[in-house]
């Protein structure tokens, strides 16, 4: 490696190499290089440490905690770049309480710091905290940007209070954020997931130059509301715009076809995904296709697909087939995949519940008793419960 051949290396060169390893997913190598750097007499600066903190996202919480300790050892706990990296690392690692603790302890913040913590709450679906942070951000004189607004709206997609995203939409319009596709995409999903599909269409109509994410959001939004025909129309318009669909877009339209019973159309999309767009189907696509065939009563076709698909069986695919067998009341085909499914996922209660329901449908009560006994043994307190309602007359 060229770096090893350079006789005199300064801090900038070390930082470049640490950055290279971190950005390319070689987190462990980045830390090993940092140790070598220290051994050669370089302590590192705030840039070095912020790079290492970002590398911790893929390495787990223990390494992240160690990096946090290193921040204190090097006297960088007041540095805005380092602290923002810590907030971002904890937020992306789903440790939102630790992220908030670091954020609240920051003496100096900037828009990037605010975005890091708001994005974290957006990922958690905690719209209440995200909205409170937005209010605090505005009170302290900071100006939100498009990332702030799209993160707030992402959290609103899980909100049960419609006024929250109506307020955010008002702020978006007032401050011109509707010119950003990322904000419009987040608005579409927020409205759709909260039951306002008409408003989602209105946002789509004013979105500047809709991209793949925009079109895919509309396909999934229509599907979410049972508007299967509209979802198909949206997907076809996507293709007419010469936008190249990806695997996620095809997954959305295959799901629509499954729920609408459009078997032949679904098979056409699946074929075009492979042959025209050269997208290799993954297990999710195959699970969707098996669901499509199963709902249409074509269990034998679904089983043949299961046998010959190149990605290998996993719990999602086998679970989809078992669910299809339950829908059609076909216990004999279900028995062919039961052992493999339980070997893959012995502690997943939903698999036992699916099989128990299937045997109940066909009246195999001895089998039901055996399944429930195995479920208690393997799943313990994770067994699905039931509710009782007392009716007073």
mmCIF file of C-alpha atoms in Angstrom:
data_model
loop_
_atom_site.group_PDB
_atom_site.id
_atom_site.type_symbol
_atom_site.label_atom_id
_atom_site.label_comp_id
_atom_site.label_asym_id
_atom_site.label_seq_id
_atom_site.Cartn_x
_atom_site.Cartn_y
_atom_site.Cartn_z
ATOM 1 C CA UNK A 1 0.000 0.000 0.000
ATOM 2 C CA UNK A 2 1.292 3.468 -0.939
ATOM 3 C CA UNK A 3 0.648 4.799 2.586
ATOM 4 C CA UNK A 4 3.087 2.266 4.076
ATOM 5 C CA UNK A 5 5.838 3.412 1.711
ATOM 6 C CA UNK A 6 5.691 7.079 2.775
ATOM 7 C CA UNK A 7 8.560 7.624 5.257
ATOM 8 C CA UNK A 8 7.238 10.770 6.940
ATOM 9 C CA UNK A 9 3.519 10.964 7.629
ATOM 10 C CA UNK A 10 1.808 13.978 9.136
ATOM 11 C CA UNK A 11 -1.541 14.163 10.948
ATOM 12 C CA UNK A 12 -3.411 15.092 7.766
ATOM 13 C CA UNK A 13 -2.203 11.940 6.024
ATOM 14 C CA UNK A 14 -3.148 9.736 8.998
ATOM 15 C CA UNK A 15 -6.598 11.338 9.075
ATOM 16 C CA UNK A 16 -7.093 10.725 5.362
ATOM 17 C CA UNK A 17 -6.347 7.026 5.818
ATOM 18 C CA UNK A 18 -8.603 6.700 8.881
ATOM 19 C CA UNK A 19 -11.358 8.472 6.922
ATOM 20 C CA UNK A 20 -10.860 6.145 3.939
ATOM 21 C CA UNK A 21 -11.262 3.025 6.089
ATOM 22 C CA UNK A 22 -14.269 4.411 7.964
ATOM 23 C CA UNK A 23 -16.144 5.604 4.863
ATOM 24 C CA UNK A 24 -15.692 2.266 3.115
ATOM 25 C CA UNK A 25 -17.082 0.186 5.973
ATOM 26 C CA UNK A 26 -13.752 -0.941 7.453
ATOM 27 C CA UNK A 27 -14.439 0.236 10.994
ATOM 28 C CA UNK A 28 -12.121 -2.232 12.724
ATOM 29 C CA UNK A 29 -9.278 -1.330 10.372
ATOM 30 C CA UNK A 30 -9.888 2.373 11.099
ATOM 31 C CA UNK A 31 -9.417 1.745 14.825
ATOM 32 C CA UNK A 32 -6.329 -0.403 14.210
ATOM 33 C CA UNK A 33 -4.841 2.403 12.143
ATOM 34 C CA UNK A 34 -5.650 4.854 14.940
ATOM 35 C CA UNK A 35 -3.729 2.657 17.395
ATOM 36 C CA UNK A 36 -0.787 2.597 14.984
ATOM 37 C CA UNK A 37 -1.086 6.359 14.651
ATOM 38 C CA UNK A 38 -0.884 6.779 18.442
ATOM 39 C CA UNK A 39 2.090 4.403 18.549
ATOM 40 C CA UNK A 40 3.841 6.700 16.067
ATOM 41 C CA UNK A 41 3.360 9.715 18.322
ATOM 42 C CA UNK A 42 0.196 11.283 16.856
ATOM 43 C CA UNK A 43 -2.609 11.907 19.353
ATOM 44 C CA UNK A 44 -5.206 12.833 16.770
ATOM 45 C CA UNK A 45 -7.521 15.822 16.657
ATOM 46 C CA UNK A 46 -11.262 16.469 16.608
ATOM 47 C CA UNK A 47 -11.431 15.364 12.963
ATOM 48 C CA UNK A 48 -9.774 12.014 13.760
ATOM 49 C CA UNK A 49 -12.115 11.316 16.654
ATOM 50 C CA UNK A 50 -15.271 12.321 14.765
ATOM 51 C CA UNK A 51 -14.294 9.883 11.983
ATOM 52 C CA UNK A 52 -13.774 7.071 14.496
ATOM 53 C CA UNK A 53 -17.115 7.832 16.145
ATOM 54 C CA UNK A 54 -18.872 7.452 12.780
ATOM 55 C CA UNK A 55 -17.095 4.123 12.290
ATOM 56 C CA UNK A 56 -18.702 2.920 15.541
ATOM 57 C CA UNK A 57 -22.168 2.871 13.943
ATOM 58 C CA UNK A 58 -21.370 -0.448 12.274
ATOM 59 C CA UNK A 59 -19.300 -1.841 15.157
ATOM 60 C CA UNK A 60 -21.835 -1.912 17.989
ATOM 61 C CA UNK A 61 -22.585 -0.107 21.228
ATOM 62 C CA UNK A 62 -19.529 -1.292 23.189
ATOM 63 C CA UNK A 63 -17.091 0.249 20.712
ATOM 64 C CA UNK A 64 -19.247 3.387 20.655
ATOM 65 C CA UNK A 65 -19.050 3.704 24.435
ATOM 66 C CA UNK A 66 -15.274 3.234 24.262
ATOM 67 C CA UNK A 67 -15.024 6.005 21.665
ATOM 68 C CA UNK A 68 -17.127 8.245 23.920
ATOM 69 C CA UNK A 69 -14.663 7.580 26.733
ATOM 70 C CA UNK A 70 -11.809 8.506 24.412
ATOM 71 C CA UNK A 71 -13.472 11.877 23.818
ATOM 72 C CA UNK A 72 -13.181 12.667 27.526
ATOM 73 C CA UNK A 73 -9.599 11.384 27.729
ATOM 74 C CA UNK A 74 -8.520 13.693 24.902
ATOM 75 C CA UNK A 75 -10.378 16.708 26.322
ATOM 76 C CA UNK A 76 -12.728 17.020 23.354
ATOM 77 C CA UNK A 77 -16.041 16.849 25.237
ATOM 78 C CA UNK A 78 -16.764 20.513 24.444
ATOM 79 C CA UNK A 79 -15.941 20.278 20.737
ATOM 80 C CA UNK A 80 -19.053 20.837 18.605
ATOM 81 C CA UNK A 81 -17.903 18.561 15.749
ATOM 82 C CA UNK A 82 -17.066 15.674 18.074
ATOM 83 C CA UNK A 83 -20.247 16.016 20.143
ATOM 84 C CA UNK A 84 -22.411 16.206 17.020
ATOM 85 C CA UNK A 85 -20.744 13.012 15.780
ATOM 86 C CA UNK A 86 -21.563 11.369 19.126
ATOM 87 C CA UNK A 87 -25.215 12.422 18.874
ATOM 88 C CA UNK A 88 -25.376 11.095 15.314
ATOM 89 C CA UNK A 89 -23.667 7.817 16.265
ATOM 90 C CA UNK A 90 -25.980 7.136 19.210
ATOM 91 C CA UNK A 91 -29.081 8.129 17.206
ATOM 92 C CA UNK A 92 -28.212 5.870 14.268
ATOM 93 C CA UNK A 93 -27.454 3.050 16.716
ATOM 94 C CA UNK A 94 -31.012 3.397 18.138
ATOM 95 C CA UNK A 95 -29.665 4.628 21.487
ATOM 96 C CA UNK A 96 -31.766 7.762 21.523
ATOM 97 C CA UNK A 97 -31.483 8.351 25.288
ATOM 98 C CA UNK A 98 -27.688 8.453 25.057
ATOM 99 C CA UNK A 99 -27.939 10.720 22.011
ATOM 100 C CA UNK A 100 -30.212 13.100 23.929
ATOM 101 C CA UNK A 101 -27.892 13.068 26.941
ATOM 102 C CA UNK A 102 -24.963 14.193 24.785
ATOM 103 C CA UNK A 103 -27.104 16.768 22.955
ATOM 104 C CA UNK A 104 -28.441 18.301 26.172
ATOM 105 C CA UNK A 105 -24.868 18.579 27.496
ATOM 106 C CA UNK A 106 -23.604 20.527 24.475
ATOM 107 C CA UNK A 107 -22.669 24.121 25.303
ATOM 108 C CA UNK A 108 -22.597 25.127 21.630
ATOM 109 C CA UNK A 109 -24.862 23.733 18.902
ATOM 110 C CA UNK A 110 -25.410 24.309 15.205
ATOM 111 C CA UNK A 111 -28.073 23.231 12.700
ATOM 112 C CA UNK A 112 -26.200 19.958 12.103
ATOM 113 C CA UNK A 113 -26.396 19.169 15.841
ATOM 114 C CA UNK A 114 -30.133 19.850 15.884
ATOM 115 C CA UNK A 115 -30.655 17.745 12.781
ATOM 116 C CA UNK A 116 -28.742 14.809 14.281
ATOM 117 C CA UNK A 117 -31.029 14.574 17.318
ATOM 118 C CA UNK A 118 -34.231 15.314 15.359
ATOM 119 C CA UNK A 119 -33.335 12.624 12.795
ATOM 120 C CA UNK A 120 -32.879 10.230 15.725
ATOM 121 C CA UNK A 121 -36.372 10.905 17.045
ATOM 122 C CA UNK A 122 -37.705 10.696 13.490
ATOM 123 C CA UNK A 123 -36.265 7.182 13.159
ATOM 124 C CA UNK A 124 -37.917 6.272 16.463
ATOM 125 C CA UNK A 125 -41.261 7.612 15.244
ATOM 126 C CA UNK A 126 -41.396 9.907 18.270
ATOM 127 C CA UNK A 127 -43.203 12.873 16.741
ATOM 128 C CA UNK A 128 -43.868 14.524 20.099
ATOM 129 C CA UNK A 129 -40.178 14.921 20.986
ATOM 130 C CA UNK A 130 -39.282 15.841 17.412
ATOM 131 C CA UNK A 131 -41.895 18.624 17.439
ATOM 132 C CA UNK A 132 -40.736 19.885 20.846
ATOM 133 C CA UNK A 133 -37.161 20.015 19.569
ATOM 134 C CA UNK A 134 -38.282 21.931 16.470
ATOM 135 C CA UNK A 135 -40.026 24.507 18.684
ATOM 136 C CA UNK A 136 -36.933 24.802 20.888
ATOM 137 C CA UNK A 137 -34.709 25.112 17.817
ATOM 138 C CA UNK A 138 -36.801 28.009 16.495
ATOM 139 C CA UNK A 139 -36.886 29.734 19.906
ATOM 140 C CA UNK A 140 -33.090 29.612 20.099
ATOM 141 C CA UNK A 141 -32.793 31.334 16.739
ATOM 142 C CA UNK A 142 -31.761 28.426 14.516
ATOM 143 C CA UNK A 143 -33.203 28.083 11.017
ATOM 144 C CA UNK A 144 -34.337 24.544 10.099
ATOM 145 C CA UNK A 145 -33.287 23.176 6.727
ATOM 146 C CA UNK A 146 -34.793 20.557 4.419
ATOM 147 C CA UNK A 147 -33.236 17.694 6.427
ATOM 148 C CA UNK A 148 -34.837 19.027 9.613
ATOM 149 C CA UNK A 149 -38.261 19.211 8.015
ATOM 150 C CA UNK A 150 -38.125 15.819 6.293
ATOM 151 C CA UNK A 151 -37.028 14.217 9.594
ATOM 152 C CA UNK A 152 -39.865 15.904 11.486
ATOM 153 C CA UNK A 153 -42.328 14.678 8.872
ATOM 154 C CA UNK A 154 -40.923 11.137 9.031
ATOM 155 C CA UNK A 155 -41.715 11.100 12.743
ATOM 156 C CA UNK A 156 -45.205 12.466 11.993
ATOM 157 C CA UNK A 157 -45.882 9.412 9.820
ATOM 158 C CA UNK A 158 -46.319 7.547 13.127
ATOM 159 C CA UNK A 159 -48.295 10.323 14.809
ATOM 160 C CA UNK A 160 -51.825 9.943 16.130
ATOM 161 C CA UNK A 161 -52.273 13.724 16.268
ATOM 162 C CA UNK A 162 -53.076 15.108 12.775
ATOM 163 C CA UNK A 163 -52.555 18.704 13.928
ATOM 164 C CA UNK A 164 -48.835 17.989 14.249
ATOM 165 C CA UNK A 165 -48.149 17.426 10.576
ATOM 166 C CA UNK A 166 -50.707 20.069 9.540
ATOM 167 C CA UNK A 167 -48.586 22.545 11.527
ATOM 168 C CA UNK A 168 -45.387 21.259 9.941
ATOM 169 C CA UNK A 169 -46.948 21.442 6.470
ATOM 170 C CA UNK A 170 -47.864 25.059 7.176
ATOM 171 C CA UNK A 171 -44.247 25.768 8.111
ATOM 172 C CA UNK A 172 -43.109 23.979 4.933
ATOM 173 C CA UNK A 173 -45.325 26.161 2.722
ATOM 174 C CA UNK A 174 -44.506 29.375 4.580
ATOM 175 C CA UNK A 175 -40.757 28.862 4.265
ATOM 176 C CA UNK A 176 -40.590 27.402 0.771
ATOM 177 C CA UNK A 177 -39.542 23.878 1.748
ATOM 178 C CA UNK A 178 -42.019 22.383 -0.728
ATOM 179 C CA UNK A 179 -39.313 23.043 -3.334
ATOM 180 C CA UNK A 180 -37.329 20.137 -1.847
ATOM 181 C CA UNK A 181 -38.258 16.647 -3.078
ATOM 182 C CA UNK A 182 -37.124 15.038 0.194
ATOM 183 C CA UNK A 183 -39.632 17.167 2.126
ATOM 184 C CA UNK A 184 -42.449 16.432 -0.336
ATOM 185 C CA UNK A 185 -41.698 12.702 -0.198
ATOM 186 C CA UNK A 186 -41.879 12.760 3.602
ATOM 187 C CA UNK A 187 -45.131 14.761 3.451
ATOM 188 C CA UNK A 188 -46.709 12.212 1.102
ATOM 189 C CA UNK A 189 -45.967 9.327 3.469
ATOM 190 C CA UNK A 190 -47.004 11.301 6.563
ATOM 191 C CA UNK A 191 -50.391 12.151 5.080
ATOM 192 C CA UNK A 192 -50.960 8.674 3.642
ATOM 193 C CA UNK A 193 -50.085 6.809 6.835
ATOM 194 C CA UNK A 194 -52.411 9.048 8.831
ATOM 195 C CA UNK A 195 -55.373 8.433 6.526
ATOM 196 C CA UNK A 196 -55.253 11.577 4.381
ATOM 197 C CA UNK A 197 -54.694 10.062 0.948
ATOM 198 C CA UNK A 198 -56.288 13.035 -0.865
ATOM 199 C CA UNK A 199 -53.761 15.386 0.713
ATOM 200 C CA UNK A 200 -50.979 12.961 -0.266
ATOM 201 C CA UNK A 201 -52.117 13.263 -3.900
ATOM 202 C CA UNK A 202 -52.198 17.067 -3.557
ATOM 203 C CA UNK A 203 -48.587 17.107 -2.349
ATOM 204 C CA UNK A 204 -47.585 14.757 -5.159
ATOM 205 C CA UNK A 205 -49.132 17.135 -7.706
ATOM 206 C CA UNK A 206 -46.912 20.038 -6.537
ATOM 207 C CA UNK A 207 -43.718 17.999 -6.113
ATOM 208 C CA UNK A 208 -41.040 19.366 -8.454
ATOM 209 C CA UNK A 209 -39.705 16.727 -10.861
ATOM 210 C CA UNK A 210 -40.840 13.597 -8.918
ATOM 211 C CA UNK A 211 -38.100 11.001 -8.533
ATOM 212 C CA UNK A 212 -38.176 7.254 -7.891
ATOM 213 C CA UNK A 213 -38.745 7.772 -4.154
ATOM 214 C CA UNK A 214 -41.713 10.067 -4.880
ATOM 215 C CA UNK A 215 -43.382 7.606 -7.248
ATOM 216 C CA UNK A 216 -42.664 4.639 -4.958
ATOM 217 C CA UNK A 217 -44.136 6.590 -2.035
ATOM 218 C CA UNK A 218 -47.345 7.103 -3.998
ATOM 219 C CA UNK A 219 -47.515 3.431 -4.998
ATOM 220 C CA UNK A 220 -47.133 2.332 -1.368
ATOM 221 C CA UNK A 221 -49.557 5.046 -0.179
ATOM 222 C CA UNK A 222 -52.259 3.898 -2.600
ATOM 223 C CA UNK A 223 -51.660 0.284 -1.603
ATOM 224 C CA UNK A 224 -51.873 1.236 2.087
ATOM 225 C CA UNK A 225 -55.374 2.613 1.461
ATOM 226 C CA UNK A 226 -56.509 -0.315 -0.674
ATOM 227 C CA UNK A 227 -56.451 1.765 -3.862
ATOM 228 C CA UNK A 228 -54.982 -1.045 -5.923
ATOM 229 C CA UNK A 229 -55.952 0.271 -9.351
ATOM 230 C CA UNK A 230 -54.482 3.691 -8.553
ATOM 231 C CA UNK A 231 -51.281 2.044 -7.290
ATOM 232 C CA UNK A 232 -50.894 0.122 -10.560
ATOM 233 C CA UNK A 233 -51.530 3.310 -12.558
ATOM 234 C CA UNK A 234 -48.868 5.120 -10.521
ATOM 235 C CA UNK A 235 -46.327 2.370 -11.112
ATOM 236 C CA UNK A 236 -47.036 2.314 -14.850
ATOM 237 C CA UNK A 237 -46.663 6.112 -14.997
ATOM 238 C CA UNK A 238 -43.319 5.720 -13.233
ATOM 239 C CA UNK A 239 -42.186 3.446 -16.059
ATOM 240 C CA UNK A 240 -43.568 5.833 -18.688
ATOM 241 C CA UNK A 241 -41.441 8.629 -17.200
ATOM 242 C CA UNK A 242 -38.385 6.482 -18.013
ATOM 243 C CA UNK A 243 -37.462 6.347 -14.344
ATOM 244 C CA UNK A 244 -35.616 3.119 -13.613
ATOM 245 C CA UNK A 245 -37.478 1.226 -10.860
ATOM 246 C CA UNK A 246 -35.498 -0.496 -8.127
ATOM 247 C CA UNK A 247 -36.178 -3.588 -6.054
ATOM 248 C CA UNK A 248 -38.197 -1.612 -3.495
ATOM 249 C CA UNK A 249 -40.509 -0.214 -6.182
ATOM 250 C CA UNK A 250 -41.122 -3.699 -7.579
ATOM 251 C CA UNK A 251 -41.750 -5.057 -4.092
ATOM 252 C CA UNK A 252 -44.471 -2.442 -3.651
ATOM 253 C CA UNK A 253 -46.251 -3.254 -6.904
ATOM 254 C CA UNK A 254 -45.969 -7.026 -6.342
ATOM 255 C CA UNK A 255 -47.618 -6.566 -2.958
ATOM 256 C CA UNK A 256 -50.417 -4.597 -4.629
ATOM 257 C CA UNK A 257 -50.949 -7.388 -7.163
ATOM 258 C CA UNK A 258 -51.061 -9.977 -4.365
ATOM 259 C CA UNK A 259 -53.743 -8.127 -2.412
ATOM 260 C CA UNK A 260 -55.750 -7.287 -5.535
ATOM 261 C CA UNK A 261 -55.613 -10.850 -6.896
ATOM 262 C CA UNK A 262 -53.864 -9.712 -10.087
ATOM 263 C CA UNK A 263 -51.835 -12.878 -10.582
ATOM 264 C CA UNK A 264 -50.897 -12.586 -14.253
ATOM 265 C CA UNK A 265 -49.983 -8.918 -13.933
ATOM 266 C CA UNK A 266 -47.866 -9.689 -10.879
ATOM 267 C CA UNK A 267 -46.048 -12.446 -12.762
ATOM 268 C CA UNK A 268 -45.443 -10.032 -15.655
ATOM 269 C CA UNK A 269 -43.911 -7.469 -13.292
ATOM 270 C CA UNK A 270 -41.747 -10.151 -11.687
ATOM 271 C CA UNK A 271 -40.479 -11.297 -15.088
ATOM 272 C CA UNK A 272 -39.769 -7.749 -16.284
ATOM 273 C CA UNK A 273 -37.907 -7.006 -13.059
ATOM 274 C CA UNK A 274 -35.464 -9.818 -13.848
ATOM 275 C CA UNK A 275 -35.265 -9.738 -17.631
ATOM 276 C CA UNK A 276 -35.865 -6.110 -18.591
ATOM 277 C CA UNK A 277 -34.432 -4.259 -15.589
ATOM 278 C CA UNK A 278 -31.864 -6.891 -14.543
ATOM 279 C CA UNK A 279 -32.815 -6.724 -10.861
ATOM 280 C CA UNK A 280 -32.108 -9.939 -8.993
ATOM 281 C CA UNK A 281 -35.114 -10.809 -6.803
ATOM 282 C CA UNK A 282 -34.366 -11.243 -3.111
ATOM 283 C CA UNK A 283 -36.227 -13.303 -0.525
ATOM 284 C CA UNK A 284 -38.787 -10.517 -0.001
ATOM 285 C CA UNK A 285 -39.724 -10.556 -3.683
ATOM 286 C CA UNK A 286 -40.102 -14.336 -3.644
ATOM 287 C CA UNK A 287 -42.163 -14.191 -0.445
ATOM 288 C CA UNK A 288 -44.442 -11.663 -2.154
ATOM 289 C CA UNK A 289 -44.746 -13.833 -5.258
ATOM 290 C CA UNK A 290 -45.578 -16.900 -3.155
ATOM 291 C CA UNK A 291 -48.211 -14.835 -1.343
ATOM 292 C CA UNK A 292 -49.585 -13.755 -4.748
ATOM 293 C CA UNK A 293 -49.886 -17.353 -5.970
ATOM 294 C CA UNK A 294 -51.184 -18.621 -2.641
ATOM 295 C CA UNK A 295 -53.978 -16.055 -2.402
ATOM 296 C CA UNK A 296 -55.088 -17.122 -5.889
ATOM 297 C CA UNK A 297 -55.242 -20.771 -4.800
ATOM 298 C CA UNK A 298 -52.211 -21.777 -6.875
ATOM 299 C CA UNK A 299 -50.424 -23.525 -4.017
ATOM 300 C CA UNK A 300 -48.717 -26.104 -6.217
ATOM 301 C CA UNK A 301 -47.184 -23.319 -8.312
ATOM 302 C CA UNK A 302 -46.111 -21.575 -5.120
ATOM 303 C CA UNK A 303 -44.491 -24.770 -3.846
ATOM 304 C CA UNK A 304 -42.633 -25.356 -7.132
ATOM 305 C CA UNK A 305 -41.346 -21.778 -6.942
ATOM 306 C CA UNK A 306 -40.236 -22.438 -3.383
ATOM 307 C CA UNK A 307 -38.258 -25.477 -4.511
ATOM 308 C CA UNK A 308 -36.408 -23.850 -7.402
ATOM 309 C CA UNK A 309 -35.837 -20.236 -6.311
ATOM 310 C CA UNK A 310 -32.120 -19.360 -6.289
ATOM 311 C CA UNK A 311 -31.949 -17.251 -3.113
ATOM 312 C CA UNK A 312 -32.505 -20.103 -0.661
ATOM 313 C CA UNK A 313 -35.315 -20.465 1.816
ATOM 314 C CA UNK A 314 -35.643 -18.235 4.850
ATOM 315 C CA UNK A 315 -38.317 -17.586 7.444
ATOM 316 C CA UNK A 316 -40.101 -14.912 5.408
ATOM 317 C CA UNK A 317 -40.481 -17.111 2.334
ATOM 318 C CA UNK A 318 -41.511 -20.229 4.251
ATOM 319 C CA UNK A 319 -43.827 -18.171 6.454
ATOM 320 C CA UNK A 320 -45.514 -16.736 3.352
ATOM 321 C CA UNK A 321 -46.060 -20.250 2.014
ATOM 322 C CA UNK A 322 -47.393 -21.491 5.355
ATOM 323 C CA UNK A 323 -49.752 -18.499 5.478
ATOM 324 C CA UNK A 324 -50.972 -19.347 1.978
ATOM 325 C CA UNK A 325 -51.585 -22.958 3.047
ATOM 326 C CA UNK A 326 -53.619 -21.715 5.988
ATOM 327 C CA UNK A 327 -55.705 -19.451 3.729
ATOM 328 C CA UNK A 328 -56.452 -22.391 1.420
ATOM 329 C CA UNK A 329 -56.807 -24.980 4.219
ATOM 330 C CA UNK A 330 -54.103 -27.223 2.743
ATOM 331 C CA UNK A 331 -52.348 -29.050 5.586
ATOM 332 C CA UNK A 332 -50.597 -31.625 3.385
ATOM 333 C CA UNK A 333 -48.492 -29.029 1.545
ATOM 334 C CA UNK A 334 -47.840 -27.143 4.773
ATOM 335 C CA UNK A 335 -46.276 -30.267 6.302
ATOM 336 C CA UNK A 336 -43.580 -30.208 3.616
ATOM 337 C CA UNK A 337 -42.099 -26.952 4.949
ATOM 338 C CA UNK A 338 -42.908 -27.135 8.664
ATOM 339 C CA UNK A 339 -39.667 -28.788 9.785
ATOM 340 C CA UNK A 340 -37.503 -26.414 7.769
ATOM 341 C CA UNK A 341 -39.363 -23.362 9.059
ATOM 342 C CA UNK A 342 -39.119 -24.417 12.695
ATOM 343 C CA UNK A 343 -35.434 -25.251 12.276
ATOM 344 C CA UNK A 344 -34.851 -21.722 10.974
ATOM 345 C CA UNK A 345 -37.094 -19.937 13.487
ATOM 346 C CA UNK A 346 -37.797 -22.208 16.463
ATOM 347 C CA UNK A 347 -38.658 -19.318 18.788
ATOM 348 C CA UNK A 348 -41.015 -17.285 16.610
ATOM 349 C CA UNK A 349 -44.570 -17.543 18.011
ATOM 350 C CA UNK A 350 -46.310 -16.427 14.811
ATOM 351 C CA UNK A 351 -45.164 -19.583 12.993
ATOM 352 C CA UNK A 352 -46.753 -21.807 15.635
ATOM 353 C CA UNK A 353 -49.896 -19.669 15.553
ATOM 354 C CA UNK A 354 -50.156 -20.000 11.759
ATOM 355 C CA UNK A 355 -49.796 -23.762 11.910
ATOM 356 C CA UNK A 356 -52.178 -24.092 14.848
ATOM 357 C CA UNK A 357 -54.822 -22.084 12.976
ATOM 358 C CA UNK A 358 -54.343 -24.231 9.888
ATOM 359 C CA UNK A 359 -54.831 -27.486 11.801
ATOM 360 C CA UNK A 360 -57.871 -25.964 13.529
ATOM 361 C CA UNK A 361 -59.408 -25.188 10.144
ATOM 362 C CA UNK A 362 -59.064 -28.789 8.983
ATOM 363 C CA UNK A 363 -60.155 -30.212 12.349
ATOM 364 C CA UNK A 364 -56.835 -31.856 13.318
ATOM 365 C CA UNK A 365 -57.223 -31.175 17.037
ATOM 366 C CA UNK A 366 -54.506 -33.581 18.162
ATOM 367 C CA UNK A 367 -52.066 -31.697 15.948
ATOM 368 C CA UNK A 368 -53.289 -28.391 17.420
ATOM 369 C CA UNK A 369 -52.585 -29.623 20.947
ATOM 370 C CA UNK A 370 -49.092 -30.755 19.956
ATOM 371 C CA UNK A 371 -48.297 -27.453 18.257
ATOM 372 C CA UNK A 372 -49.431 -25.440 21.264
ATOM 373 C CA UNK A 373 -47.349 -27.609 23.572
ATOM 374 C CA UNK A 374 -44.271 -27.047 21.403
ATOM 375 C CA UNK A 375 -45.037 -23.341 21.277
ATOM 376 C CA UNK A 376 -45.094 -23.126 25.080
ATOM 377 C CA UNK A 377 -41.836 -25.046 25.273
ATOM 378 C CA UNK A 378 -39.944 -22.998 22.667
ATOM 379 C CA UNK A 379 -41.455 -19.535 23.005
ATOM 380 C CA UNK A 380 -42.151 -19.272 26.726
ATOM 381 C CA UNK A 381 -43.796 -16.003 27.657
ATOM 382 C CA UNK A 382 -43.756 -14.828 24.033
ATOM 383 C CA UNK A 383 -46.774 -16.980 23.203
ATOM 384 C CA UNK A 384 -49.564 -14.870 21.637
ATOM 385 C CA UNK A 385 -52.204 -14.112 24.209
ATOM 386 C CA UNK A 386 -55.911 -13.478 24.054
ATOM 387 C CA UNK A 387 -58.334 -10.912 25.419
ATOM 388 C CA UNK A 388 -61.548 -11.511 27.339
ATOM 389 C CA UNK A 389 -64.471 -9.127 27.361
ATOM 390 C CA UNK A 390 -67.162 -9.520 29.985
ATOM 391 C CA UNK A 391 -70.556 -8.440 28.683
ATOM 392 C CA UNK A 392 -72.977 -7.314 31.344
ATOM 393 C CA UNK A 393 -76.613 -7.702 30.399
#
